[in-house]
Amino acid sequence: MIHYILQTIAFQLLFLMVYDLFLKRETFFTTNRIYLLLTPILSLILPLVKIPAIRESIPETYVIQLPAVILSNKGTATEVESGFTLLSLEGLWMLGAMAAILLFGFKLLRIARLKRSGSVVVHHEFRIVRLPKTTAAFSFFKDIFMGEELSQAQQESILLHEKVHVRERHSWDLVLFECLKILFWFNPMVYLYQRRMATLQEYIADRKVAAHQPPARYYQELLSQVFQTEKISFINTFFNRSLIKNRIIMLQKSKSKKIFQLKYLLLLPLVALMLTYTACSQEKDAGNTEGTAELTTNTSSDSEILQKIAELKESIAARGSMTKEEEDALRVLMVLTQKDGFDNAMFDPVKDKVEIPYGVIDQPPVFPGCEELDKESARKCTTQKIGQFVGETFNTKVGNEAGLEGKSRISVIFKIDRYGNVGDIKARAPHPNLETEAKRVVSLLPKMKPGEHKGKVVSVTYALPIVFEFEKSPNKNR
């Protein structure tokens, strides 16, 4: 989930950069409005799109591993995960979403109170709400709010402007971003999108009003900045000091040439790059406690595979024979590449040596006690059980005996074979004693339910990182 969120933010940032650099100074206001509405939604969808053709055409590397087990010589407490857990992240998101909902409700309440405080005049397309003792002016859906202290000329100009917002249904755009702010309150891009949209809506209304009255008169109204305004993010306010200069500049700007619409074609390569990235990326949450095995697989093009096969044939022909180990390795490869490889009795002698990548296996190995759970729950349970077992079994005095201080990392690789037994244990650590202890602990793992792929039991290779934090012994320097 964290990877998805980061992708979404990155994509929205890229879309906004294209808008700011190439589009926002053009007078294609309607097209820009569609762009600002479409691209944030597109950013939410693109990370979920995985096109196999793109994935297959680009070499990929998958690295998936069990969460690190954190140990300390202060005690035997084990931590399968560091940092926030998925549950705490969900709780944090819910708190933020609730705060955003309350803020949204407070804004709606302010508008409702303003409406009750004024007098309402109903027209065919809209309602005018006259607010006492104020010069505020803004619109929200079909309600146009205007202060009674505005002059008659000002009210006429404002009414023309706000009627455009009503007819164009601009409030729906801003409310959409309010909803996105509830779901993605932590995403700064949503707030920037809403500000861009609010500015663009003012350009749209200004352009349509200025077309029906002398520009000088309209500029005068915009420059009269002694008025109040309500600070609510999803209303269309007429008086906004920070926007006046830009609004006048856009009013004076001549219509953009149609050829500049080709700038929107920038979306095509941008979306293509995003699809390529999402097709080649593999989500890996830092806060996820799911256990997975580490295995690196490389997907090559057909031409590369054929070239390697040709080189292999040439090598075998030159030698005239193969060793028993090489013959077995070739049969293992045939088991993985042939549709009936697991069913062919000819390969029975080497089936114990076949290892399936964890990322594609149908059913990974299951720790005792987790068998009755569904696949995902069993995987989580297995990860937690392995981490807990290693943490409780590891002799934390080994570090002191080896004279180590600070943090040390132990990398362990092991295999769960077709019978559920743990074997082929390899360890790498900064001290031989740590390697020996890591191998001992992993060898004590109980027999598990073996993994299955295409209805056949298979071997699976795991990688387990162990991080050991050693504190200096108080008697060491005495």
PDB file of N, CA and C in Angstrom, residues 10-11 20 30 35 116 118 121 136 181 186 210 215 243 276 299 351 383 390 403 412 416 430 435-436 476:
ATOM      1  N   ALA A  10       3.804  10.558  -6.841  1.00  0.00           N
ATOM      2  CA  ALA A  10       4.800  10.852  -7.882  1.00  0.00           C
ATOM      3  C   ALA A  10       4.129  11.136  -9.223  1.00  0.00           C
ATOM      4  N   PHE A  11       3.110  10.349  -9.574  1.00  0.00           N
ATOM      5  CA  PHE A  11       2.416  10.559 -10.847  1.00  0.00           C
ATOM      6  C   PHE A  11       1.685  11.902 -10.849  1.00  0.00           C
ATOM      7  N   ASP A  20       1.909  23.029 -15.135  1.00  0.00           N
ATOM      8  CA  ASP A  20       2.519  24.322 -14.804  1.00  0.00           C
ATOM      9  C   ASP A  20       3.498  24.794 -15.879  1.00  0.00           C
ATOM     10  N   THR A  30     -11.284  25.173 -20.976  1.00  0.00           N
ATOM     11  CA  THR A  30     -12.129  23.985 -20.822  1.00  0.00           C
ATOM     12  C   THR A  30     -11.287  22.717 -20.851  1.00  0.00           C
ATOM     13  N   TYR A  35      -8.261  18.372 -17.904  1.00  0.00           N
ATOM     14  CA  TYR A  35      -6.953  17.852 -17.514  1.00  0.00           C
ATOM     15  C   TYR A  35      -6.834  17.775 -15.989  1.00  0.00           C
ATOM     16  N   ARG A 116     -28.473  31.225   6.395  1.00  0.00           N
ATOM     17  CA  ARG A 116     -29.569  31.531   7.321  1.00  0.00           C
ATOM     18  C   ARG A 116     -29.541  32.990   7.777  1.00  0.00           C
ATOM     19  N   GLY A 118     -28.764  35.568   5.954  1.00  0.00           N
ATOM     20  CA  GLY A 118     -29.122  36.502   4.898  1.00  0.00           C
ATOM     21  C   GLY A 118     -30.532  36.283   4.375  1.00  0.00           C
ATOM     22  N   VAL A 121     -33.245  35.389  -2.391  1.00  0.00           N
ATOM     23  CA  VAL A 121     -34.091  35.716  -3.539  1.00  0.00           C
ATOM     24  C   VAL A 121     -33.895  34.611  -4.575  1.00  0.00           C
ATOM     25  N   ALA A 136     -18.671  40.734   1.285  1.00  0.00           N
ATOM     26  CA  ALA A 136     -18.245  39.428   0.778  1.00  0.00           C
ATOM     27  C   ALA A 136     -19.012  39.076  -0.483  1.00  0.00           C
ATOM     28  N   LYS A 181      -9.324  14.974  -0.574  1.00  0.00           N
ATOM     29  CA  LYS A 181      -8.570  15.391   0.615  1.00  0.00           C
ATOM     30  C   LYS A 181      -8.950  14.569   1.832  1.00  0.00           C
ATOM     31  N   PHE A 186      -3.040  13.287   3.519  1.00  0.00           N
ATOM     32  CA  PHE A 186      -1.594  13.401   3.676  1.00  0.00           C
ATOM     33  C   PHE A 186      -0.898  13.755   2.360  1.00  0.00           C
ATOM     34  N   ALA A 210     -16.079  39.175 -19.404  1.00  0.00           N
ATOM     35  CA  ALA A 210     -15.415  40.273 -20.121  1.00  0.00           C
ATOM     36  C   ALA A 210     -15.848  40.347 -21.581  1.00  0.00           C
ATOM     37  N   PRO A 215     -13.865  45.864 -21.216  1.00  0.00           N
ATOM     38  CA  PRO A 215     -12.810  45.319 -20.353  1.00  0.00           C
ATOM     39  C   PRO A 215     -12.361  46.283 -19.262  1.00  0.00           C
ATOM     40  N   LEU A 243      -5.078  36.513  -6.469  1.00  0.00           N
ATOM     41  CA  LEU A 243      -5.357  36.095  -7.839  1.00  0.00           C
ATOM     42  C   LEU A 243      -5.579  37.257  -8.803  1.00  0.00           C
ATOM     43  N   THR A 276       4.836   1.743 -18.005  1.00  0.00           N
ATOM     44  CA  THR A 276       6.052   0.927 -18.028  1.00  0.00           C
ATOM     45  C   THR A 276       6.581   0.731 -16.618  1.00  0.00           C
ATOM     46  N   THR A 299      14.004 -12.199 -16.489  1.00  0.00           N
ATOM     47  CA  THR A 299      13.265 -12.520 -17.685  1.00  0.00           C
ATOM     48  C   THR A 299      14.005 -11.958 -18.874  1.00  0.00           C
ATOM     49  N   LYS A 351      13.138 -34.269  -9.228  1.00  0.00           N
ATOM     50  CA  LYS A 351      12.052 -33.391  -8.768  1.00  0.00           C
ATOM     51  C   LYS A 351      12.327 -32.808  -7.390  1.00  0.00           C
ATOM     52  N   THR A 383       5.169 -16.439   8.487  1.00  0.00           N
ATOM     53  CA  THR A 383       6.213 -15.422   8.691  1.00  0.00           C
ATOM     54  C   THR A 383       6.375 -15.097  10.168  1.00  0.00           C
ATOM     55  N   VAL A 390      12.837 -17.972  15.687  1.00  0.00           N
ATOM     56  CA  VAL A 390      14.249 -17.575  15.624  1.00  0.00           C
ATOM     57  C   VAL A 390      14.590 -16.670  16.798  1.00  0.00           C
ATOM     58  N   GLY A 403      32.966 -11.073  21.266  1.00  0.00           N
ATOM     59  CA  GLY A 403      33.528  -9.744  21.488  1.00  0.00           C
ATOM     60  C   GLY A 403      33.005  -8.696  20.519  1.00  0.00           C
ATOM     61  N   VAL A 412      20.757 -15.379   6.163  1.00  0.00           N
ATOM     62  CA  VAL A 412      20.567 -16.832   6.163  1.00  0.00           C
ATOM     63  C   VAL A 412      19.705 -17.226   4.964  1.00  0.00           C
ATOM     64  N   ILE A 416      13.075 -25.210   2.066  1.00  0.00           N
ATOM     65  CA  ILE A 416      12.064 -26.141   2.575  1.00  0.00           C
ATOM     66  C   ILE A 416      11.744 -27.086   1.419  1.00  0.00           C
ATOM     67  N   PRO A 430      29.414 -11.382  10.138  1.00  0.00           N
ATOM     68  CA  PRO A 430      30.754 -10.808  10.371  1.00  0.00           C
ATOM     69  C   PRO A 430      31.639 -11.653  11.285  1.00  0.00           C
ATOM     70  N   GLU A 435      27.499 -17.182  12.361  1.00  0.00           N
ATOM     71  CA  GLU A 435      27.073 -18.062  11.274  1.00  0.00           C
ATOM     72  C   GLU A 435      26.672 -19.429  11.823  1.00  0.00           C
ATOM     73  N   THR A 436      27.483 -19.951  12.727  1.00  0.00           N
ATOM     74  CA  THR A 436      27.203 -21.267  13.315  1.00  0.00           C
ATOM     75  C   THR A 436      25.891 -21.258  14.090  1.00  0.00           C
ATOM     76  N   LYS A 476      34.101  -5.453  30.177  1.00  0.00           N
ATOM     77  CA  LYS A 476      35.058  -5.738  29.123  1.00  0.00           C
ATOM     78  C   LYS A 476      36.384  -5.015  29.331  1.00  0.00           C
TER      79      LYS A 476
END
